[in-house]
Short mmCIF file of C-alpha atoms in Angstrom, two decimals:
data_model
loop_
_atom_site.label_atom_id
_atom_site.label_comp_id
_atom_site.label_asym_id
_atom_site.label_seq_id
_atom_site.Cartn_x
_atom_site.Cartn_y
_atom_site.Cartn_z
CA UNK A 177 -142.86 59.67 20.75
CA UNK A 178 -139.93 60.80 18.58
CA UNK A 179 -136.33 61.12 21.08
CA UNK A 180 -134.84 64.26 21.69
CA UNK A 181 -131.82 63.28 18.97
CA UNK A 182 -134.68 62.60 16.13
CA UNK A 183 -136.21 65.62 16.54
CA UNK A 184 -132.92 67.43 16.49
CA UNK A 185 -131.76 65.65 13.47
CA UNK A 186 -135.22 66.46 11.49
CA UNK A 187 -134.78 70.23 12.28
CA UNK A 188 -131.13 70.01 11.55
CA UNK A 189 -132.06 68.83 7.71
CA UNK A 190 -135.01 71.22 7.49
CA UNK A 191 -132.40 74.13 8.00
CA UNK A 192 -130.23 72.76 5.84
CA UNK A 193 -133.08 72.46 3.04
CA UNK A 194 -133.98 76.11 3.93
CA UNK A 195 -129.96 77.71 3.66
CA UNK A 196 -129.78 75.76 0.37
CA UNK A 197 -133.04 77.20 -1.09
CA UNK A 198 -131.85 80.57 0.24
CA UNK A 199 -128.43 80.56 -1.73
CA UNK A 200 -130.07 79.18 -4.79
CA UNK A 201 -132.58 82.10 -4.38
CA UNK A 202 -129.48 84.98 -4.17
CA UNK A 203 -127.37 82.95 -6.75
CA UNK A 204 -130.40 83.36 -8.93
CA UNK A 205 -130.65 87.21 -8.06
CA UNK A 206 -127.23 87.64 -9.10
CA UNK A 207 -127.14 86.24 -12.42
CA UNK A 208 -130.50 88.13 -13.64
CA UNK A 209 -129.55 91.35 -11.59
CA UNK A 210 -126.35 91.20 -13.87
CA UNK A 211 -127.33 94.22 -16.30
CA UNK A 212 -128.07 92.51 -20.18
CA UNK A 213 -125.50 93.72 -22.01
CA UNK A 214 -127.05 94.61 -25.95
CA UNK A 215 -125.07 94.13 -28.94
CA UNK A 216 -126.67 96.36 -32.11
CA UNK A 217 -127.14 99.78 -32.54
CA UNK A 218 -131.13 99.58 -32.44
CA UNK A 219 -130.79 97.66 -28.82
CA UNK A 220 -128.60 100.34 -27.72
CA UNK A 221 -130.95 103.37 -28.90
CA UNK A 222 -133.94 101.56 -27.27
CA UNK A 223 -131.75 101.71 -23.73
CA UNK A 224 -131.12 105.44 -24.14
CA UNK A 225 -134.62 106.17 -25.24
CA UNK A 226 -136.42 104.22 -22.25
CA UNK A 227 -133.81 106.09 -19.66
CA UNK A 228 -135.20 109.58 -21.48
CA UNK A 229 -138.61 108.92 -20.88
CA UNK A 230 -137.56 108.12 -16.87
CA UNK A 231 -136.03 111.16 -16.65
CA UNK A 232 -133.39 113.77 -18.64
CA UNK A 233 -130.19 112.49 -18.39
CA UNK A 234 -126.37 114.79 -18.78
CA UNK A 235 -124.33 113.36 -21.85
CA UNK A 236 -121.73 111.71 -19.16
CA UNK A 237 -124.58 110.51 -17.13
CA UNK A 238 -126.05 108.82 -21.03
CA UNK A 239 -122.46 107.45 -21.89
CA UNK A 240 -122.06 105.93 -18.04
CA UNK A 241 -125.41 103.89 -18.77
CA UNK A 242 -125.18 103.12 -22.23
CA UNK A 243 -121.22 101.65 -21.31
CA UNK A 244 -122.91 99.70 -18.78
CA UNK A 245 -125.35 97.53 -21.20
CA UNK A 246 -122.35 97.78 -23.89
CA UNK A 247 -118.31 96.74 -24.20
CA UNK A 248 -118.13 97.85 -27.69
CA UNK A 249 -116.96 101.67 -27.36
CA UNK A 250 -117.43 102.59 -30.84
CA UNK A 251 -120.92 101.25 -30.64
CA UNK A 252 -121.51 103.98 -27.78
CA UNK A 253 -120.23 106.91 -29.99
CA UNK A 254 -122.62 105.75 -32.25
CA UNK A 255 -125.30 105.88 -30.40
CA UNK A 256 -124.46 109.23 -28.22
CA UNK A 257 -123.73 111.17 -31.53
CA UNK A 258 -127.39 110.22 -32.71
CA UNK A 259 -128.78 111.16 -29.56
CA UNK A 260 -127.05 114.72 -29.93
CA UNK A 261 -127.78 114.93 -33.57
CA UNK A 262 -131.89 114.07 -32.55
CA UNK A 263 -131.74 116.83 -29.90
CA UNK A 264 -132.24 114.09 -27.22
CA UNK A 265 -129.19 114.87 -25.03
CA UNK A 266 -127.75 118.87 -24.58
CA UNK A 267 -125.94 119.68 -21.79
CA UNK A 268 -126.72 123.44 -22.34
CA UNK A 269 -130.43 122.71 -22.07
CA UNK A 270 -130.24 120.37 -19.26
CA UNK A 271 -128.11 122.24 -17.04
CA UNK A 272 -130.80 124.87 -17.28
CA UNK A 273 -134.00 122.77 -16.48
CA UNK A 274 -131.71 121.47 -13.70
CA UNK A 275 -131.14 124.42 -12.16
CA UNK A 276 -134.49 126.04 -12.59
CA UNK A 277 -136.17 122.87 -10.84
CA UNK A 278 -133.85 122.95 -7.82
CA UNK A 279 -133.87 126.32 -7.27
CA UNK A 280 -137.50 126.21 -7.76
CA UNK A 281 -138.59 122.76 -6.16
CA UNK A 282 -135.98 122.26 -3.95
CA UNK A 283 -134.90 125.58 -2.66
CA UNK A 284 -131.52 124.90 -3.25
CA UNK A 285 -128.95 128.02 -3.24
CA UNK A 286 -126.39 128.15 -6.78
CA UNK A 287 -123.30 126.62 -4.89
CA UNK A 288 -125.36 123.43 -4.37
CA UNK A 289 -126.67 123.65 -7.84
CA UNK A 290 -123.59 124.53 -9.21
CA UNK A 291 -122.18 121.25 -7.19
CA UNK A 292 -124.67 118.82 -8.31
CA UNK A 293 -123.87 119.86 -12.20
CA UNK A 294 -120.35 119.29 -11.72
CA UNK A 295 -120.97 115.98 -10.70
CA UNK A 296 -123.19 115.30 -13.32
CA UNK A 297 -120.13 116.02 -15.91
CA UNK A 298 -121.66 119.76 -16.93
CA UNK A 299 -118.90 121.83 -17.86
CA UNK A 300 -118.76 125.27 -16.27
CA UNK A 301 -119.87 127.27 -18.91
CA UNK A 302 -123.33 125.65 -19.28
CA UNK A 303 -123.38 125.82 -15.28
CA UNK A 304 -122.49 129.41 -15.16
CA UNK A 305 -125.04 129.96 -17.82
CA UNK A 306 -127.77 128.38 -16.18
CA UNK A 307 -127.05 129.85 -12.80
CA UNK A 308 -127.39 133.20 -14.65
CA UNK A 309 -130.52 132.82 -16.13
CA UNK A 310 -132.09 131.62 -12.63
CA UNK A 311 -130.34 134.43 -11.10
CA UNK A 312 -132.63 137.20 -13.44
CA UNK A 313 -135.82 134.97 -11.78
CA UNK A 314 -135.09 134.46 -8.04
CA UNK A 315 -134.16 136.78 -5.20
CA UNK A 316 -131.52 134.35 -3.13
CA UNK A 317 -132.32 136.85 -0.15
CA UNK A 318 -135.80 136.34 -0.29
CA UNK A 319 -135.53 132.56 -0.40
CA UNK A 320 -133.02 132.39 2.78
CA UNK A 321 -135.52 134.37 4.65
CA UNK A 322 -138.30 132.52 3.72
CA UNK A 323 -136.29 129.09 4.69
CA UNK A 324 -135.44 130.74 8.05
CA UNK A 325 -138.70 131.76 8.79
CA UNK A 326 -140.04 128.29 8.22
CA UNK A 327 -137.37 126.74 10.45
CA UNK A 328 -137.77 129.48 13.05
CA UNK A 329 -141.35 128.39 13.31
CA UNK A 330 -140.65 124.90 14.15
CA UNK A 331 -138.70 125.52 16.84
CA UNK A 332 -139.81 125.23 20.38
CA UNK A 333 -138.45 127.16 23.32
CA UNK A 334 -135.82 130.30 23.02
CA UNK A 335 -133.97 131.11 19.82
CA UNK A 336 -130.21 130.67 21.08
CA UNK A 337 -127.14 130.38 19.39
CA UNK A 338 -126.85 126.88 18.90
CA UNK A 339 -130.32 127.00 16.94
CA UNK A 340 -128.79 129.65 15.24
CA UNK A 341 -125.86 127.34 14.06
CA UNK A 342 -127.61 124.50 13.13
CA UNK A 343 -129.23 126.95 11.08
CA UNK A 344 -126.68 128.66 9.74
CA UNK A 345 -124.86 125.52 8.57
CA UNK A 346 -128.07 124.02 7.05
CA UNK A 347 -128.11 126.71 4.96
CA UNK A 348 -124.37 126.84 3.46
CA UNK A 349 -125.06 122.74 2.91
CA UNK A 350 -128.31 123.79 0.39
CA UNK A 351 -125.74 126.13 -1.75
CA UNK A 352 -126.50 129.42 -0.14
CA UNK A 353 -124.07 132.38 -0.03
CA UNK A 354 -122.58 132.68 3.43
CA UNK A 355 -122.92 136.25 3.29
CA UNK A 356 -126.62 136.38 2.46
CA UNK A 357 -127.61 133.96 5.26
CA UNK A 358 -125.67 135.22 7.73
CA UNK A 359 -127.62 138.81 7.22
CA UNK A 360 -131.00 137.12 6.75
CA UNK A 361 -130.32 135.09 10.31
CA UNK A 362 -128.90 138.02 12.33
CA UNK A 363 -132.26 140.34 11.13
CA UNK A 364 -134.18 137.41 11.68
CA UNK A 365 -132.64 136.09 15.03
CA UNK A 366 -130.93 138.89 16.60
CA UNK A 367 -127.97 136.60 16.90
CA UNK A 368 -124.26 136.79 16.33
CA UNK A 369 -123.58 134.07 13.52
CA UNK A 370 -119.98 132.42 13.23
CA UNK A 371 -118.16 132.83 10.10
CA UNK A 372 -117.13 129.83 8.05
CA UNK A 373 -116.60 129.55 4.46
CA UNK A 374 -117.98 126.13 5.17
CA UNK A 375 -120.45 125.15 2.34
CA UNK A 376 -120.45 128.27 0.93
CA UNK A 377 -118.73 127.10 -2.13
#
């Protein structure tokens, strides 16, 4: 029968074996999860084209990627200005499906939209333009009060004004005007709603 000491030593090696195998296994992950970095033009294009067909991409969001699988900054302009010339990337046009899906989708009000571009690197003029063009499709008012009404409904017990809050600040966090919601809620609620400028830009 093997002594207490043996039997300690035998697990103490097995562990041992296992930690080892486990860094091996993360040292491994590191290496290959290091992004391949490309070095001709035709690599490059094949990066930006595979990202496209994932999903539409802003010019900055293309250039962040493509100077992630590339050092060589001239290579980048290269490859950007042929994705402009093709049609591939456009701000203009992207800011516009953008906004149209999360306003549509999403349900999300213009000064989340508007927010999200931004971020994106849209400049203002494409954002503006986009928010427009939504604008002449959607009634904001309509929205909020079909968002309220959906909340109100899942709410159990009395409508107080803590509800109400919540509510209210839910709202200016999806990129609605505070004005609107605060109207839609107090027809909707019969509640007095605190003013904050709070989200609402």
């Amino acid at each position: 029968m093997p002594s207490a000491l043996s039997l300690f030593l035998t697990g103490a090696c097995a562990a041992s074996v296992f930690f080892t195998s486990l860094l091996g296994y993360f040292y491994s992950y590191l290496v290959f999860a290091k992004t391949q970095q490309v070095e001709t033009e035709a690599e490059l294009y094949d990066v930006a084209v595979r990202a496209l067909m994932r999903r539409a991409l802003s010019v900055h969001e293309m250039r962040q990627k493509l100077e992630r699988r590339s050092d060589n900054k001239r290579l980048v302009e290269v490859v950007m200005a042929r994705l402009t010339e093709n049609g591939m990337i456009d701000d203009e046009r992207y800011a516009k499906q953008f906004a149209r899906q999360r306003t549509e989708s999403r349900k999300q009000g213009k000064f989340r939209v508007a927010r999200d571009l931004r971020a994106r690197g849209i400049a203002d003029r494409h954002i503006e333009s986009a928010l427009e063009e939504v604008a002449e499709n959607t009634d904001e008012a309509a929205m909020v009060r079909q968002l309220i009404e959906r909340k109100l409904r899942s709410y159990r017990g009395e409508i107080d004004q803590r509800k109400t809050a919540s509510l209210y600040s839910s709202l200016l966090r999806g990129g609605f005007s505070a004005d609107i919601v605060r109207r839609e809620l107090r027809a909707l609620t019969r509640q007095d709603v605190p003013e904050t400028e709070a989200g609402s830009a």
